[in-house]
Amino acid sequence: MSKRAVGVSFCTLAALLYISRYYYTAIFFQGISRNDGFYERWLDFLGTGPTFWATTCIIVGIFYLIWAEFEEKINNFATSIVNKIKKLFSDC
């Protein structure tokens, strides 16, 4: 799997983890109408686990996307330097 595909997969997973907390709470509160802060307390009960893992996944995904973008440029630059050095020593 390419680095770009891995990066996009991590970003997608981050989005799913982020919305899962709110989606689960919305399903739990389907048909319940309370305005006493119960929804916020339930979000607190679920904790910050999904948010933490979503943040971690988005950081890893962005890292992979940046790595994939610059890897080609770095490899091309390194290859051109090696070719110039070989040419320099072959002319001697």
mmCIF file of N, CA, C and O in Angstrom:
data_model
loop_
_atom_site.group_PDB
_atom_site.id
_atom_site.type_symbol
_atom_site.label_atom_id
_atom_site.label_comp_id
_atom_site.label_asym_id
_atom_site.label_seq_id
_atom_site.Cartn_x
_atom_site.Cartn_y
_atom_site.Cartn_z
ATOM 1 N N MET A 1 0.851 -1.167 0.000
ATOM 2 C CA MET A 1 0.000 0.000 0.000
ATOM 3 C C MET A 1 0.904 1.240 0.000
ATOM 4 O O MET A 1 1.887 1.306 0.720
ATOM 5 N N SER A 2 0.555 2.190 -0.788
ATOM 6 C CA SER A 2 1.378 3.396 -0.892
ATOM 7 C C SER A 2 1.199 4.279 0.343
ATOM 8 O O SER A 2 0.229 4.149 1.095
ATOM 9 N N LYS A 3 2.145 5.176 0.518
ATOM 10 C CA LYS A 3 2.089 6.072 1.676
ATOM 11 C C LYS A 3 0.889 7.013 1.591
ATOM 12 O O LYS A 3 0.313 7.376 2.605
ATOM 13 N N ARG A 4 0.530 7.404 0.393
ATOM 14 C CA ARG A 4 -0.649 8.282 0.248
ATOM 15 C C ARG A 4 -1.924 7.550 0.666
ATOM 16 O O ARG A 4 -2.787 8.137 1.324
ATOM 17 N N ALA A 5 -2.043 6.291 0.283
ATOM 18 C CA ALA A 5 -3.227 5.516 0.663
ATOM 19 C C ALA A 5 -3.287 5.315 2.171
ATOM 20 O O ALA A 5 -4.366 5.397 2.781
ATOM 21 N N VAL A 6 -2.139 5.073 2.790
ATOM 22 C CA VAL A 6 -2.095 4.928 4.248
ATOM 23 C C VAL A 6 -2.486 6.246 4.922
ATOM 24 O O VAL A 6 -3.249 6.260 5.893
ATOM 25 N N GLY A 7 -1.978 7.356 4.400
ATOM 26 C CA GLY A 7 -2.319 8.659 4.957
ATOM 27 C C GLY A 7 -3.799 8.957 4.863
ATOM 28 O O GLY A 7 -4.415 9.437 5.827
ATOM 29 N N VAL A 8 -4.387 8.682 3.715
ATOM 30 C CA VAL A 8 -5.827 8.915 3.537
ATOM 31 C C VAL A 8 -6.624 7.979 4.444
ATOM 32 O O VAL A 8 -7.645 8.380 5.022
ATOM 33 N N SER A 9 -6.159 6.737 4.602
ATOM 34 C CA SER A 9 -6.851 5.794 5.486
ATOM 35 C C SER A 9 -6.831 6.280 6.936
ATOM 36 O O SER A 9 -7.848 6.199 7.635
ATOM 37 N N PHE A 10 -5.687 6.777 7.383
ATOM 38 C CA PHE A 10 -5.617 7.301 8.747
ATOM 39 C C PHE A 10 -6.516 8.518 8.914
ATOM 40 O O PHE A 10 -7.158 8.684 9.958
ATOM 41 N N CYS A 11 -6.579 9.387 7.923
ATOM 42 C CA CYS A 11 -7.452 10.562 8.016
ATOM 43 C C CYS A 11 -8.919 10.151 8.054
ATOM 44 O O CYS A 11 -9.721 10.739 8.797
ATOM 45 N N THR A 12 -9.278 9.137 7.277
ATOM 46 C CA THR A 12 -10.649 8.632 7.293
ATOM 47 C C THR A 12 -10.981 8.014 8.647
ATOM 48 O O THR A 12 -12.068 8.240 9.198
ATOM 49 N N LEU A 13 -10.045 7.237 9.176
ATOM 50 C CA LEU A 13 -10.251 6.643 10.495
ATOM 51 C C LEU A 13 -10.400 7.721 11.557
ATOM 52 O O LEU A 13 -11.229 7.601 12.473
ATOM 53 N N ALA A 14 -9.638 8.787 11.444
ATOM 54 C CA ALA A 14 -9.745 9.892 12.391
ATOM 55 C C ALA A 14 -11.134 10.514 12.342
ATOM 56 O O ALA A 14 -11.726 10.824 13.383
ATOM 57 N N ALA A 15 -11.658 10.701 11.138
ATOM 58 C CA ALA A 15 -13.001 11.271 11.004
ATOM 59 C C ALA A 15 -14.048 10.345 11.626
ATOM 60 O O ALA A 15 -14.960 10.802 12.331
ATOM 61 N N LEU A 16 -13.913 9.050 11.385
ATOM 62 C CA LEU A 16 -14.871 8.098 11.962
ATOM 63 C C LEU A 16 -14.792 8.076 13.485
ATOM 64 O O LEU A 16 -15.825 8.013 14.167
ATOM 65 N N LEU A 17 -13.599 8.115 14.022
ATOM 66 C CA LEU A 17 -13.455 8.134 15.480
ATOM 67 C C LEU A 17 -14.025 9.412 16.082
ATOM 68 O O LEU A 17 -14.649 9.381 17.148
ATOM 69 N N TYR A 18 -13.807 10.518 15.404
ATOM 70 C CA TYR A 18 -14.299 11.801 15.925
ATOM 71 C C TYR A 18 -15.824 11.839 15.957
ATOM 72 O O TYR A 18 -16.421 12.262 16.947
ATOM 73 N N ILE A 19 -16.458 11.384 14.881
ATOM 74 C CA ILE A 19 -17.924 11.445 14.851
ATOM 75 C C ILE A 19 -18.569 10.320 15.651
ATOM 76 O O ILE A 19 -19.741 10.430 16.012
ATOM 77 N N SER A 20 -17.825 9.246 15.945
ATOM 78 C CA SER A 20 -18.421 8.117 16.666
ATOM 79 C C SER A 20 -18.912 8.522 18.055
ATOM 80 O O SER A 20 -19.952 8.050 18.510
ATOM 81 N N ARG A 21 -18.183 9.404 18.705
ATOM 82 C CA ARG A 21 -18.570 9.863 20.045
ATOM 83 C C ARG A 21 -19.925 10.570 20.010
ATOM 84 O O ARG A 21 -20.809 10.293 20.828
ATOM 85 N N TYR A 22 -20.087 11.438 19.040
ATOM 86 C CA TYR A 22 -21.341 12.187 18.929
ATOM 87 C C TYR A 22 -22.465 11.321 18.363
ATOM 88 O O TYR A 22 -23.625 11.450 18.757
ATOM 89 N N TYR A 23 -22.115 10.421 17.456
ATOM 90 C CA TYR A 23 -23.112 9.533 16.860
ATOM 91 C C TYR A 23 -23.685 8.591 17.919
ATOM 92 O O TYR A 23 -24.894 8.396 17.998
ATOM 93 N N TYR A 24 -22.801 8.031 18.732
ATOM 94 C CA TYR A 24 -23.253 7.129 19.792
ATOM 95 C C TYR A 24 -24.151 7.861 20.787
ATOM 96 O O TYR A 24 -25.182 7.339 21.213
ATOM 97 N N THR A 25 -23.775 9.060 21.150
ATOM 98 C CA THR A 25 -24.585 9.841 22.078
ATOM 99 C C THR A 25 -25.935 10.193 21.462
ATOM 100 O O THR A 25 -26.964 10.147 22.133
ATOM 101 N N ALA A 26 -25.953 10.524 20.179
ATOM 102 C CA ALA A 26 -27.214 10.858 19.513
ATOM 103 C C ALA A 26 -28.138 9.646 19.447
ATOM 104 O O ALA A 26 -29.355 9.777 19.633
ATOM 105 N N ILE A 27 -27.574 8.466 19.201
ATOM 106 C CA ILE A 27 -28.401 7.255 19.185
ATOM 107 C C ILE A 27 -28.959 6.980 20.581
ATOM 108 O O ILE A 27 -30.117 6.615 20.739
ATOM 109 N N PHE A 28 -28.126 7.158 21.587
ATOM 110 C CA PHE A 28 -28.557 6.925 22.958
ATOM 111 C C PHE A 28 -29.690 7.877 23.348
ATOM 112 O O PHE A 28 -30.608 7.504 24.076
ATOM 113 N N PHE A 29 -29.633 9.108 22.884
ATOM 114 C CA PHE A 29 -30.629 10.117 23.252
ATOM 115 C C PHE A 29 -31.774 10.237 22.260
ATOM 116 O O PHE A 29 -32.516 11.198 22.296
ATOM 117 N N GLN A 30 -31.914 9.288 21.397
ATOM 118 C CA GLN A 30 -33.002 9.341 20.426
ATOM 119 C C GLN A 30 -34.342 9.280 21.165
ATOM 120 O O GLN A 30 -34.623 8.362 21.908
ATOM 121 N N GLY A 31 -35.135 10.297 20.983
ATOM 122 C CA GLY A 31 -36.446 10.367 21.610
ATOM 123 C C GLY A 31 -36.447 10.937 23.013
ATOM 124 O O GLY A 31 -37.504 11.045 23.623
ATOM 125 N N ILE A 32 -35.292 11.285 23.541
ATOM 126 C CA ILE A 32 -35.216 11.869 24.882
ATOM 127 C C ILE A 32 -35.060 13.376 24.742
ATOM 128 O O ILE A 32 -34.199 13.844 24.006
ATOM 129 N N SER A 33 -35.898 14.101 25.428
ATOM 130 C CA SER A 33 -35.763 15.559 25.384
ATOM 131 C C SER A 33 -35.521 16.076 26.797
ATOM 132 O O SER A 33 -36.437 16.206 27.591
ATOM 133 N N ARG A 34 -34.257 16.304 27.099
ATOM 134 C CA ARG A 34 -33.868 16.852 28.394
ATOM 135 C C ARG A 34 -32.945 18.023 28.148
ATOM 136 O O ARG A 34 -32.078 17.974 27.295
ATOM 137 N N ASN A 35 -33.157 19.061 28.903
ATOM 138 C CA ASN A 35 -32.343 20.262 28.744
ATOM 139 C C ASN A 35 -31.539 20.580 30.002
ATOM 140 O O ASN A 35 -31.198 21.723 30.250
ATOM 141 N N ASP A 36 -31.240 19.571 30.797
ATOM 142 C CA ASP A 36 -30.534 19.821 32.053
ATOM 143 C C ASP A 36 -29.047 19.474 31.973
ATOM 144 O O ASP A 36 -28.410 19.234 32.988
ATOM 145 N N GLY A 37 -28.482 19.442 30.785
ATOM 146 C CA GLY A 37 -27.065 19.155 30.634
ATOM 147 C C GLY A 37 -26.740 17.671 30.624
ATOM 148 O O GLY A 37 -25.572 17.290 30.736
ATOM 149 N N PHE A 38 -27.758 16.829 30.475
ATOM 150 C CA PHE A 38 -27.530 15.387 30.486
ATOM 151 C C PHE A 38 -26.707 14.946 29.274
ATOM 152 O O PHE A 38 -25.869 14.052 29.376
ATOM 153 N N TYR A 39 -26.936 15.590 28.145
ATOM 154 C CA TYR A 39 -26.181 15.260 26.923
ATOM 155 C C TYR A 39 -24.695 15.533 27.132
ATOM 156 O O TYR A 39 -23.850 14.699 26.785
ATOM 157 N N GLU A 40 -24.367 16.667 27.712
ATOM 158 C CA GLU A 40 -22.970 17.013 27.963
ATOM 159 C C GLU A 40 -22.342 16.072 28.982
ATOM 160 O O GLU A 40 -21.178 15.677 28.845
ATOM 161 N N ARG A 41 -23.130 15.669 29.989
ATOM 162 C CA ARG A 41 -22.603 14.721 30.973
ATOM 163 C C ARG A 41 -22.351 13.364 30.329
ATOM 164 O O ARG A 41 -21.387 12.680 30.682
ATOM 165 N N TRP A 42 -23.214 12.956 29.401
ATOM 166 C CA TRP A 42 -23.004 11.693 28.723
ATOM 167 C C TRP A 42 -21.753 11.753 27.842
ATOM 168 O O TRP A 42 -20.986 10.793 27.772
ATOM 169 N N LEU A 43 -21.523 12.883 27.190
ATOM 170 C CA LEU A 43 -20.283 13.044 26.419
ATOM 171 C C LEU A 43 -19.071 12.970 27.338
ATOM 172 O O LEU A 43 -18.047 12.369 26.979
ATOM 173 N N ASP A 44 -19.187 13.546 28.524
ATOM 174 C CA ASP A 44 -18.102 13.454 29.498
ATOM 175 C C ASP A 44 -17.907 12.008 29.959
ATOM 176 O O ASP A 44 -16.786 11.568 30.193
ATOM 177 N N PHE A 45 -19.020 11.268 30.087
ATOM 178 C CA PHE A 45 -18.935 9.868 30.486
ATOM 179 C C PHE A 45 -18.188 9.050 29.433
ATOM 180 O O PHE A 45 -17.402 8.164 29.776
ATOM 181 N N LEU A 46 -18.427 9.345 28.169
ATOM 182 C CA LEU A 46 -17.728 8.630 27.103
ATOM 183 C C LEU A 46 -16.234 8.941 27.124
ATOM 184 O O LEU A 46 -15.419 8.155 26.661
ATOM 185 N N GLY A 47 -15.888 10.086 27.648
ATOM 186 C CA GLY A 47 -14.486 10.422 27.815
ATOM 187 C C GLY A 47 -13.865 11.009 26.564
ATOM 188 O O GLY A 47 -14.521 11.292 25.566
ATOM 189 N N THR A 48 -12.565 11.177 26.652
ATOM 190 C CA THR A 48 -11.826 11.777 25.543
ATOM 191 C C THR A 48 -11.070 10.745 24.727
ATOM 192 O O THR A 48 -10.249 11.098 23.887
ATOM 193 N N GLY A 49 -11.322 9.470 24.980
ATOM 194 C CA GLY A 49 -10.643 8.409 24.237
ATOM 195 C C GLY A 49 -10.800 8.520 22.735
ATOM 196 O O GLY A 49 -9.802 8.550 21.998
ATOM 197 N N PRO A 50 -12.044 8.588 22.226
ATOM 198 C CA PRO A 50 -12.197 8.711 20.775
ATOM 199 C C PRO A 50 -11.571 9.988 20.215
ATOM 200 O O PRO A 50 -10.980 9.968 19.130
ATOM 201 N N THR A 51 -11.654 11.074 20.961
ATOM 202 C CA THR A 51 -11.055 12.327 20.499
ATOM 203 C C THR A 51 -9.538 12.223 20.477
ATOM 204 O O THR A 51 -8.886 12.694 19.537
ATOM 205 N N PHE A 52 -8.958 11.592 21.507
ATOM 206 C CA PHE A 52 -7.509 11.405 21.551
ATOM 207 C C PHE A 52 -7.032 10.565 20.369
ATOM 208 O O PHE A 52 -6.078 10.923 19.677
ATOM 209 N N TRP A 53 -7.711 9.443 20.121
ATOM 210 C CA TRP A 53 -7.297 8.568 19.024
ATOM 211 C C TRP A 53 -7.558 9.206 17.668
ATOM 212 O O TRP A 53 -6.805 8.985 16.713
ATOM 213 N N ALA A 54 -8.605 10.004 17.563
ATOM 214 C CA ALA A 54 -8.852 10.724 16.310
ATOM 215 C C ALA A 54 -7.746 11.727 16.044
ATOM 216 O O ALA A 54 -7.264 11.854 14.914
ATOM 217 N N THR A 55 -7.318 12.428 17.077
ATOM 218 C CA THR A 55 -6.219 13.394 16.930
ATOM 219 C C THR A 55 -4.929 12.684 16.546
ATOM 220 O O THR A 55 -4.195 13.141 15.667
ATOM 221 N N THR A 56 -4.663 11.548 17.194
ATOM 222 C CA THR A 56 -3.463 10.773 16.869
ATOM 223 C C THR A 56 -3.504 10.291 15.424
ATOM 224 O O THR A 56 -2.503 10.392 14.696
ATOM 225 N N CYS A 57 -4.645 9.788 14.985
ATOM 226 C CA CYS A 57 -4.772 9.288 13.609
ATOM 227 C C CYS A 57 -4.623 10.409 12.585
ATOM 228 O O CYS A 57 -4.014 10.202 11.538
ATOM 229 N N ILE A 58 -5.163 11.579 12.860
ATOM 230 C CA ILE A 58 -5.048 12.674 11.895
ATOM 231 C C ILE A 58 -3.601 13.143 11.797
ATOM 232 O O ILE A 58 -3.110 13.471 10.714
ATOM 233 N N ILE A 59 -2.880 13.152 12.918
ATOM 234 C CA ILE A 59 -1.471 13.547 12.888
ATOM 235 C C ILE A 59 -0.657 12.529 12.095
ATOM 236 O O ILE A 59 0.166 12.904 11.245
ATOM 237 N N VAL A 60 -0.898 11.246 12.337
ATOM 238 C CA VAL A 60 -0.181 10.202 11.592
ATOM 239 C C VAL A 60 -0.544 10.260 10.108
ATOM 240 O O VAL A 60 0.322 10.129 9.240
ATOM 241 N N GLY A 61 -1.822 10.476 9.808
ATOM 242 C CA GLY A 61 -2.249 10.562 8.416
ATOM 243 C C GLY A 61 -1.611 11.728 7.685
ATOM 244 O O GLY A 61 -1.154 11.585 6.537
ATOM 245 N N ILE A 62 -1.569 12.878 8.317
ATOM 246 C CA ILE A 62 -0.939 14.055 7.696
ATOM 247 C C ILE A 62 0.557 13.817 7.525
ATOM 248 O O ILE A 62 1.136 14.180 6.501
ATOM 249 N N PHE A 63 1.188 13.169 8.522
ATOM 250 C CA PHE A 63 2.607 12.839 8.411
ATOM 251 C C PHE A 63 2.863 11.954 7.189
ATOM 252 O O PHE A 63 3.794 12.195 6.418
ATOM 253 N N TYR A 64 2.036 10.921 7.012
ATOM 254 C CA TYR A 64 2.204 10.031 5.858
ATOM 255 C C TYR A 64 1.987 10.767 4.540
ATOM 256 O O TYR A 64 2.700 10.526 3.565
ATOM 257 N N LEU A 65 1.018 11.658 4.489
ATOM 258 C CA LEU A 65 0.775 12.406 3.253
ATOM 259 C C LEU A 65 1.945 13.332 2.924
ATOM 260 O O LEU A 65 2.360 13.435 1.766
ATOM 261 N N ILE A 66 2.483 13.985 3.926
ATOM 262 C CA ILE A 66 3.643 14.862 3.697
ATOM 263 C C ILE A 66 4.857 14.037 3.299
ATOM 264 O O ILE A 66 5.602 14.399 2.389
ATOM 265 N N TRP A 67 5.040 12.900 3.973
ATOM 266 C CA TRP A 67 6.162 12.025 3.665
ATOM 267 C C TRP A 67 6.077 11.527 2.223
ATOM 268 O O TRP A 67 7.074 11.522 1.494
ATOM 269 N N ALA A 68 4.898 11.137 1.785
ATOM 270 C CA ALA A 68 4.722 10.659 0.412
ATOM 271 C C ALA A 68 5.005 11.763 -0.601
ATOM 272 O O ALA A 68 5.567 11.507 -1.671
ATOM 273 N N GLU A 69 4.626 12.981 -0.263
ATOM 274 C CA GLU A 69 4.825 14.095 -1.190
ATOM 275 C C GLU A 69 6.300 14.442 -1.339
ATOM 276 O O GLU A 69 6.781 14.675 -2.441
ATOM 277 N N PHE A 70 7.007 14.489 -0.240
ATOM 278 C CA PHE A 70 8.400 14.912 -0.292
ATOM 279 C C PHE A 70 9.376 13.781 -0.562
ATOM 280 O O PHE A 70 10.533 14.041 -0.878
ATOM 281 N N GLU A 71 8.951 12.532 -0.423
ATOM 282 C CA GLU A 71 9.844 11.407 -0.667
ATOM 283 C C GLU A 71 10.332 11.381 -2.118
ATOM 284 O O GLU A 71 11.519 11.172 -2.374
ATOM 285 N N GLU A 72 9.434 11.624 -3.040
ATOM 286 C CA GLU A 72 9.814 11.646 -4.455
ATOM 287 C C GLU A 72 10.815 12.768 -4.736
ATOM 288 O O GLU A 72 11.804 12.570 -5.443
ATOM 289 N N LYS A 73 10.567 13.931 -4.183
ATOM 290 C CA LYS A 73 11.461 15.063 -4.411
ATOM 291 C C LYS A 73 12.840 14.817 -3.796
ATOM 292 O O LYS A 73 13.861 15.136 -4.407
ATOM 293 N N ILE A 74 12.871 14.255 -2.596
ATOM 294 C CA ILE A 74 14.146 13.968 -1.946
ATOM 295 C C ILE A 74 14.908 12.894 -2.722
ATOM 296 O O ILE A 74 16.121 13.013 -2.934
ATOM 297 N N ASN A 75 14.208 11.856 -3.166
ATOM 298 C CA ASN A 75 14.869 10.802 -3.941
ATOM 299 C C ASN A 75 15.408 11.337 -5.266
ATOM 300 O O ASN A 75 16.508 10.976 -5.684
ATOM 301 N N ASN A 76 14.639 12.180 -5.934
ATOM 302 C CA ASN A 76 15.103 12.770 -7.194
ATOM 303 C C ASN A 76 16.315 13.663 -6.963
ATOM 304 O O ASN A 76 17.266 13.652 -7.752
ATOM 305 N N PHE A 77 16.304 14.437 -5.887
ATOM 306 C CA PHE A 77 17.424 15.305 -5.561
ATOM 307 C C PHE A 77 18.671 14.482 -5.240
ATOM 308 O O PHE A 77 19.771 14.784 -5.713
ATOM 309 N N ALA A 78 18.508 13.432 -4.447
ATOM 310 C CA ALA A 78 19.641 12.571 -4.094
ATOM 311 C C ALA A 78 20.193 11.870 -5.322
ATOM 312 O O ALA A 78 21.414 11.752 -5.491
ATOM 313 N N THR A 79 19.329 11.407 -6.211
ATOM 314 C CA THR A 79 19.778 10.749 -7.433
ATOM 315 C C THR A 79 20.546 11.715 -8.317
ATOM 316 O O THR A 79 21.581 11.351 -8.897
ATOM 317 N N SER A 80 20.086 12.947 -8.421
ATOM 318 C CA SER A 80 20.799 13.924 -9.248
ATOM 319 C C SER A 80 22.172 14.239 -8.668
ATOM 320 O O SER A 80 23.146 14.398 -9.404
ATOM 321 N N ILE A 81 22.283 14.310 -7.352
ATOM 322 C CA ILE A 81 23.585 14.565 -6.722
ATOM 323 C C ILE A 81 24.531 13.389 -6.976
ATOM 324 O O ILE A 81 25.697 13.575 -7.312
ATOM 325 N N VAL A 82 24.029 12.167 -6.813
ATOM 326 C CA VAL A 82 24.862 10.985 -7.049
ATOM 327 C C VAL A 82 25.322 10.945 -8.495
ATOM 328 O O VAL A 82 26.493 10.640 -8.784
ATOM 329 N N ASN A 83 24.440 11.268 -9.416
ATOM 330 C CA ASN A 83 24.812 11.272 -10.835
ATOM 331 C C ASN A 83 25.860 12.334 -11.128
ATOM 332 O O ASN A 83 26.794 12.103 -11.911
ATOM 333 N N LYS A 84 25.741 13.492 -10.509
ATOM 334 C CA LYS A 84 26.742 14.548 -10.703
ATOM 335 C C LYS A 84 28.095 14.132 -10.143
ATOM 336 O O LYS A 84 29.135 14.394 -10.756
ATOM 337 N N ILE A 85 28.097 13.481 -8.993
ATOM 338 C CA ILE A 85 29.359 13.019 -8.401
ATOM 339 C C ILE A 85 29.990 11.946 -9.276
ATOM 340 O O ILE A 85 31.203 11.955 -9.517
ATOM 341 N N LYS A 86 29.179 11.014 -9.781
ATOM 342 C CA LYS A 86 29.708 9.972 -10.666
ATOM 343 C C LYS A 86 30.293 10.586 -11.926
ATOM 344 O O LYS A 86 31.353 10.168 -12.407
ATOM 345 N N LYS A 87 29.598 11.566 -12.478
ATOM 346 C CA LYS A 87 30.077 12.231 -13.686
ATOM 347 C C LYS A 87 31.381 12.977 -13.400
ATOM 348 O O LYS A 87 32.301 12.977 -14.206
ATOM 349 N N LEU A 88 31.464 13.611 -12.248
ATOM 350 C CA LEU A 88 32.663 14.354 -11.860
ATOM 351 C C LEU A 88 33.864 13.433 -11.756
ATOM 352 O O LEU A 88 34.943 13.737 -12.260
ATOM 353 N N PHE A 89 33.709 12.262 -11.139
ATOM 354 C CA PHE A 89 34.816 11.332 -10.988
ATOM 355 C C PHE A 89 35.115 10.548 -12.250
ATOM 356 O O PHE A 89 36.235 10.089 -12.442
ATOM 357 N N SER A 90 34.115 10.382 -13.112
ATOM 358 C CA SER A 90 34.377 9.676 -14.367
ATOM 359 C C SER A 90 35.144 10.549 -15.347
ATOM 360 O O SER A 90 35.827 10.047 -16.233
ATOM 361 N N ASP A 91 35.060 11.867 -15.218
ATOM 362 C CA ASP A 91 35.781 12.774 -16.094
ATOM 363 C C ASP A 91 37.259 12.868 -15.738
ATOM 364 O O ASP A 91 38.075 13.314 -16.540
ATOM 365 N N CYS A 92 37.634 12.477 -14.530
ATOM 366 C CA CYS A 92 39.033 12.597 -14.094
ATOM 367 C C CYS A 92 39.934 11.598 -14.735
ATOM 368 O O CYS A 92 39.864 10.613 -15.149
#
